[in-house]
């Protein structure tokens, strides 16, 4: 069964450093998403991406965040200057935006900012 | 502000017993409501999805109900198994004009014991 894959599974970085989290969505999907989950808290929407542009973003998705689809398969989330509070699990999801728009989630990347 | 509230926060039941999880939401405009199962350290996996016109939907031992008038949903798990131990998350979609963003509850942590 097709699945969303995310790399790395765990990323450790120093505060102030840039990180890029990578995702390979399901191949025929057209909508892509990033969510984050701080330990012990609920999953929060960050951004949705369609047709090579951001279609919706939350208040969390400020100027330090950016997304990109650099080629036909990858979807990346960049955090320019990481802060301690960016430590969280980051989930990528993808969907075909028809019908129920079921989003399929990757296993997540755990980001630890030291 | 869109909100999804779940209860109880956590639940412990004996293997073989049934349980019911609750979800109240204030999300507008409402598109659909989903229940996800999230194992520790993994991404959420969809169990059921319902539109406003659907009152109930089953997926094996999982049965979800939806009352769009009172904005309440429940997830009933029948004949629980040890593998049902996970977080169960109620998620409400606000539709295409919100970029298909999903609004997550904090989840109910279920522990099934032998």
mmCIF file of C-alpha atoms in Angstrom:
data_model
loop_
_atom_site.group_PDB
_atom_site.id
_atom_site.type_symbol
_atom_site.label_atom_id
_atom_site.label_comp_id
_atom_site.label_asym_id
_atom_site.label_seq_id
_atom_site.Cartn_x
_atom_site.Cartn_y
_atom_site.Cartn_z
ATOM 1 C CA UNK A 1 0.000 0.000 0.000
ATOM 2 C CA UNK A 2 1.382 3.446 -0.881
ATOM 3 C CA UNK A 3 2.548 5.496 2.062
ATOM 4 C CA UNK A 4 3.948 8.887 2.947
ATOM 5 C CA UNK A 5 7.603 8.647 3.926
ATOM 6 C CA UNK A 6 9.490 11.140 6.053
ATOM 7 C CA UNK A 7 13.192 11.567 6.677
ATOM 8 C CA UNK A 8 14.974 11.690 8.985
ATOM 9 C CA UNK A 9 13.018 9.952 11.725
ATOM 10 C CA UNK A 10 14.886 11.987 14.344
ATOM 11 C CA UNK A 11 16.767 15.267 13.866
ATOM 12 C CA UNK A 12 18.844 16.875 16.565
ATOM 13 C CA UNK A 13 20.013 20.446 16.050
ATOM 14 C CA UNK A 14 21.441 23.396 17.910
ATOM 15 C CA UNK A 15 19.301 26.448 18.573
ATOM 16 C CA UNK A 16 19.656 28.966 15.741
ATOM 17 C CA UNK A 17 20.518 26.372 13.124
ATOM 18 C CA UNK A 18 18.495 25.739 9.973
ATOM 19 C CA UNK A 19 16.812 22.386 9.473
ATOM 20 C CA UNK A 20 15.059 20.836 6.509
ATOM 21 C CA UNK A 21 12.538 18.098 7.072
ATOM 22 C CA UNK A 22 11.795 15.944 4.070
ATOM 23 C CA UNK A 23 8.692 14.144 2.923
ATOM 24 C CA UNK A 24 7.804 12.011 -0.059
ATOM 25 C CA UNK A 25 4.031 12.155 -0.502
ATOM 26 C CA UNK A 26 1.974 9.435 -2.159
ATOM 27 C CA UNK A 27 2.686 9.711 -5.862
ATOM 28 C CA UNK A 28 -0.748 10.606 -7.255
ATOM 29 C CA UNK A 29 -1.661 12.996 -4.454
ATOM 30 C CA UNK A 30 -1.974 16.712 -5.131
ATOM 31 C CA UNK A 31 -2.406 18.314 -1.708
ATOM 32 C CA UNK A 32 0.419 18.323 0.812
ATOM 33 C CA UNK A 33 0.434 19.317 4.460
ATOM 34 C CA UNK A 34 2.679 19.810 7.434
ATOM 35 C CA UNK A 35 1.504 19.370 11.016
ATOM 36 C CA UNK A 36 3.380 19.416 14.283
ATOM 37 C CA UNK A 37 2.772 17.836 17.664
ATOM 38 C CA UNK A 38 4.572 19.155 20.707
ATOM 39 C CA UNK A 39 5.080 16.395 23.270
ATOM 40 C CA UNK A 40 1.896 15.833 25.244
ATOM 41 C CA UNK A 41 -0.151 18.241 23.141
ATOM 42 C CA UNK A 42 -2.514 17.916 20.213
ATOM 43 C CA UNK A 43 -1.549 17.825 16.571
ATOM 44 C CA UNK A 44 -1.543 21.342 15.061
ATOM 45 C CA UNK A 45 -1.945 22.357 11.447
ATOM 46 C CA UNK A 46 0.963 24.315 9.974
ATOM 47 C CA UNK A 47 0.421 24.642 6.233
ATOM 48 C CA UNK A 48 -1.255 23.172 3.185
ATOM 49 C CA UNK A 49 0.267 23.275 -0.289
ATOM 50 C CA UNK A 50 -1.368 22.825 -3.670
ATOM 51 C CA UNK A 51 -0.346 23.577 -7.229
ATOM 52 C CA UNK A 52 3.091 24.762 -6.136
ATOM 53 C CA UNK A 53 1.852 27.339 -3.687
ATOM 54 C CA UNK A 54 0.631 27.635 -0.130
ATOM 55 C CA UNK A 55 -3.160 27.357 0.029
ATOM 56 C CA UNK A 56 -3.572 27.840 3.781
ATOM 57 C CA UNK A 57 -1.314 28.422 6.752
ATOM 58 C CA UNK A 58 -1.822 28.747 10.478
ATOM 59 C CA UNK A 59 -0.594 31.406 12.888
ATOM 60 C CA UNK A 60 2.233 29.062 13.847
ATOM 61 C CA UNK A 61 3.634 29.148 10.311
ATOM 62 C CA UNK A 62 5.536 32.416 10.590
ATOM 63 C CA UNK A 63 8.436 33.800 8.572
ATOM 64 C CA UNK A 64 10.915 31.295 9.956
ATOM 65 C CA UNK A 65 9.046 28.484 8.216
ATOM 66 C CA UNK A 66 8.957 27.768 4.492
ATOM 67 C CA UNK A 67 7.834 24.891 2.319
ATOM 68 C CA UNK A 68 8.990 23.774 -1.053
ATOM 69 C CA UNK A 69 8.382 21.089 -3.612
ATOM 70 C CA UNK A 70 11.819 21.096 -5.221
ATOM 71 C CA UNK A 71 11.090 18.272 -7.637
ATOM 72 C CA UNK A 72 8.255 15.963 -8.589
ATOM 73 C CA UNK A 73 8.478 13.799 -5.524
ATOM 74 C CA UNK A 74 9.773 15.654 -2.453
ATOM 75 C CA UNK A 75 7.998 18.122 -0.187
ATOM 76 C CA UNK A 76 10.146 19.912 2.377
ATOM 77 C CA UNK A 77 9.661 22.030 5.480
ATOM 78 C CA UNK A 78 12.488 24.417 6.326
ATOM 79 C CA UNK A 79 12.907 26.086 9.680
ATOM 80 C CA UNK A 80 15.435 28.898 9.240
ATOM 81 C CA UNK A 81 16.603 29.577 12.769
ATOM 82 C CA UNK A 82 15.390 26.930 15.168
ATOM 83 C CA UNK A 83 14.214 27.760 18.660
ATOM 84 C CA UNK A 84 13.865 25.511 21.675
ATOM 85 C CA UNK A 85 10.093 25.635 21.316
ATOM 86 C CA UNK A 86 10.320 24.182 17.808
ATOM 87 C CA UNK A 87 11.096 20.821 19.381
ATOM 88 C CA UNK A 88 8.194 18.619 18.336
ATOM 89 C CA UNK A 89 7.084 15.787 16.113
ATOM 90 C CA UNK A 90 6.483 17.037 12.577
ATOM 91 C CA UNK A 91 4.050 15.119 10.409
ATOM 92 C CA UNK A 92 3.708 15.355 6.662
ATOM 93 C CA UNK A 93 0.437 14.347 5.000
ATOM 94 C CA UNK A 94 -0.883 14.164 1.481
ATOM 95 C CA UNK A 95 -4.266 13.765 -0.146
ATOM 96 C CA UNK A 96 -6.221 13.692 -3.340
ATOM 97 C CA UNK A 97 -8.538 16.716 -2.896
ATOM 98 C CA UNK A 98 -11.721 14.992 -3.974
ATOM 99 C CA UNK A 99 -14.578 13.517 -2.011
ATOM 100 C CA UNK A 100 -13.644 13.235 1.634
ATOM 101 C CA UNK A 101 -10.073 14.412 1.067
ATOM 102 C CA UNK A 102 -8.629 11.691 3.269
ATOM 103 C CA UNK A 103 -5.171 12.735 4.389
ATOM 104 C CA UNK A 104 -2.534 10.072 4.777
ATOM 105 C CA UNK A 105 0.130 10.779 7.365
ATOM 106 C CA UNK A 106 3.776 9.878 7.463
ATOM 107 C CA UNK A 107 5.402 8.420 10.566
ATOM 108 C CA UNK A 108 6.811 11.808 11.497
ATOM 109 C CA UNK A 109 10.181 13.415 12.161
ATOM 110 C CA UNK A 110 11.063 14.096 15.764
ATOM 111 C CA UNK A 111 12.940 17.414 15.939
ATOM 112 C CA UNK A 112 14.983 18.075 19.049
ATOM 113 C CA UNK A 113 16.418 21.583 19.413
ATOM 114 C CA UNK A 114 19.159 21.857 22.017
ATOM 115 C CA UNK B 1 -12.190 29.991 16.951
ATOM 116 C CA UNK B 2 -12.378 26.391 15.772
ATOM 117 C CA UNK B 3 -12.159 23.952 18.676
ATOM 118 C CA UNK B 4 -12.392 20.221 19.157
ATOM 119 C CA UNK B 5 -12.822 18.909 22.694
ATOM 120 C CA UNK B 6 -12.529 15.261 23.666
ATOM 121 C CA UNK B 7 -13.388 13.276 26.756
ATOM 122 C CA UNK B 8 -12.258 11.451 28.723
ATOM 123 C CA UNK B 9 -8.610 12.480 28.566
ATOM 124 C CA UNK B 10 -7.583 8.916 29.374
ATOM 125 C CA UNK B 11 -9.283 5.591 29.892
ATOM 126 C CA UNK B 12 -8.240 2.169 31.158
ATOM 127 C CA UNK B 13 -10.371 -0.872 30.331
ATOM 128 C CA UNK B 14 -10.036 -4.630 30.528
ATOM 129 C CA UNK B 15 -9.478 -6.631 27.373
ATOM 130 C CA UNK B 16 -12.783 -7.697 25.852
ATOM 131 C CA UNK B 17 -14.760 -4.790 27.278
ATOM 132 C CA UNK B 18 -16.448 -2.035 25.265
ATOM 133 C CA UNK B 19 -15.851 1.680 25.590
ATOM 134 C CA UNK B 20 -17.136 4.962 24.168
ATOM 135 C CA UNK B 21 -15.116 8.091 23.525
ATOM 136 C CA UNK B 22 -16.693 11.536 23.137
ATOM 137 C CA UNK B 23 -15.990 14.541 20.941
ATOM 138 C CA UNK B 24 -17.572 18.017 20.870
ATOM 139 C CA UNK B 25 -16.626 20.536 18.233
ATOM 140 C CA UNK B 26 -17.127 24.110 17.129
ATOM 141 C CA UNK B 27 -15.713 24.215 13.608
ATOM 142 C CA UNK B 28 -17.187 26.322 10.860
ATOM 143 C CA UNK B 29 -17.884 25.721 8.099
ATOM 144 C CA UNK B 30 -18.117 22.021 8.876
ATOM 145 C CA UNK B 31 -17.009 19.617 6.161
ATOM 146 C CA UNK B 32 -16.444 16.264 7.796
ATOM 147 C CA UNK B 33 -15.422 14.585 11.034
ATOM 148 C CA UNK B 34 -12.821 11.888 11.338
ATOM 149 C CA UNK B 35 -11.568 9.611 14.059
ATOM 150 C CA UNK B 36 -7.886 8.750 13.941
ATOM 151 C CA UNK B 37 -5.883 6.186 15.891
ATOM 152 C CA UNK B 38 -2.359 7.210 16.804
ATOM 153 C CA UNK B 39 0.093 4.711 18.205
ATOM 154 C CA UNK B 40 2.928 6.143 20.283
ATOM 155 C CA UNK B 41 5.585 7.682 18.049
ATOM 156 C CA UNK B 42 3.618 7.113 14.877
ATOM 157 C CA UNK B 43 1.486 9.203 12.567
ATOM 158 C CA UNK B 44 -2.315 9.214 12.865
ATOM 159 C CA UNK B 45 -4.232 6.558 10.926
ATOM 160 C CA UNK B 46 -7.788 7.210 9.773
ATOM 161 C CA UNK B 47 -10.508 4.976 11.274
ATOM 162 C CA UNK B 48 -13.730 6.606 10.088
ATOM 163 C CA UNK B 49 -14.835 9.726 8.266
ATOM 164 C CA UNK B 50 -18.354 11.195 8.198
ATOM 165 C CA UNK B 51 -20.076 14.135 6.569
ATOM 166 C CA UNK B 52 -22.890 16.089 8.201
ATOM 167 C CA UNK B 53 -25.497 13.856 6.570
ATOM 168 C CA UNK B 54 -24.149 10.660 8.098
ATOM 169 C CA UNK B 55 -25.232 9.573 11.584
ATOM 170 C CA UNK B 56 -23.128 6.470 12.001
ATOM 171 C CA UNK B 57 -20.285 4.646 10.337
ATOM 172 C CA UNK B 58 -18.548 1.422 11.249
ATOM 173 C CA UNK B 59 -15.089 0.058 10.580
ATOM 174 C CA UNK B 60 -14.801 -3.397 12.088
ATOM 175 C CA UNK B 61 -15.033 -3.082 15.855
ATOM 176 C CA UNK B 62 -15.084 0.723 15.630
ATOM 177 C CA UNK B 63 -18.414 2.553 15.287
ATOM 178 C CA UNK B 64 -18.571 6.326 15.055
ATOM 179 C CA UNK B 65 -21.688 8.446 15.469
ATOM 180 C CA UNK B 66 -22.283 12.049 14.529
ATOM 181 C CA UNK B 67 -24.969 14.522 15.615
ATOM 182 C CA UNK B 68 -24.390 17.584 13.447
ATOM 183 C CA UNK B 69 -27.113 19.532 15.266
ATOM 184 C CA UNK B 70 -25.468 19.274 18.674
ATOM 185 C CA UNK B 71 -21.976 19.106 17.165
ATOM 186 C CA UNK B 72 -21.122 15.895 18.985
ATOM 187 C CA UNK B 73 -19.527 12.646 17.925
ATOM 188 C CA UNK B 74 -18.667 9.406 19.656
ATOM 189 C CA UNK B 75 -16.416 6.467 18.897
ATOM 190 C CA UNK B 76 -17.506 3.112 20.265
ATOM 191 C CA UNK B 77 -14.979 0.295 20.463
ATOM 192 C CA UNK B 78 -16.403 -3.192 20.831
ATOM 193 C CA UNK B 79 -14.651 -6.203 22.360
ATOM 194 C CA UNK B 80 -11.419 -4.317 22.966
ATOM 195 C CA UNK B 81 -8.044 -5.884 22.238
ATOM 196 C CA UNK B 82 -4.616 -5.129 23.657
ATOM 197 C CA UNK B 83 -3.649 -3.642 20.296
ATOM 198 C CA UNK B 84 -6.380 -1.028 20.704
ATOM 199 C CA UNK B 85 -4.142 0.727 23.234
ATOM 200 C CA UNK B 86 -3.422 4.071 21.559
ATOM 201 C CA UNK B 87 -4.535 7.674 21.396
ATOM 202 C CA UNK B 88 -7.852 8.230 19.618
ATOM 203 C CA UNK B 89 -8.150 11.625 18.052
ATOM 204 C CA UNK B 90 -11.271 13.412 16.842
ATOM 205 C CA UNK B 91 -10.489 15.597 13.838
ATOM 206 C CA UNK B 92 -12.832 18.058 12.128
ATOM 207 C CA UNK B 93 -12.237 19.400 8.642
ATOM 208 C CA UNK B 94 -13.361 22.913 7.811
ATOM 209 C CA UNK B 95 -13.480 22.337 4.085
ATOM 210 C CA UNK B 96 -11.837 23.547 0.910
ATOM 211 C CA UNK B 97 -12.081 27.256 1.678
ATOM 212 C CA UNK B 98 -9.763 26.610 4.614
ATOM 213 C CA UNK B 99 -7.266 24.672 2.525
ATOM 214 C CA UNK B 100 -8.661 21.400 3.881
ATOM 215 C CA UNK B 101 -6.925 22.128 7.189
ATOM 216 C CA UNK B 102 -7.730 19.635 9.900
ATOM 217 C CA UNK B 103 -8.614 20.682 13.455
ATOM 218 C CA UNK B 104 -7.414 18.107 15.955
ATOM 219 C CA UNK B 105 -8.652 17.298 19.430
ATOM 220 C CA UNK B 106 -6.130 16.461 22.131
ATOM 221 C CA UNK B 107 -7.117 12.822 21.958
ATOM 222 C CA UNK B 108 -8.236 10.187 24.424
ATOM 223 C CA UNK B 109 -5.465 7.903 25.594
ATOM 224 C CA UNK B 110 -6.838 4.364 25.801
ATOM 225 C CA UNK B 111 -5.068 1.573 27.655
ATOM 226 C CA UNK B 112 -6.418 -1.948 27.319
ATOM 227 C CA UNK B 113 -5.103 -4.292 30.002
ATOM 228 C CA UNK B 114 -5.146 -8.102 30.140
#
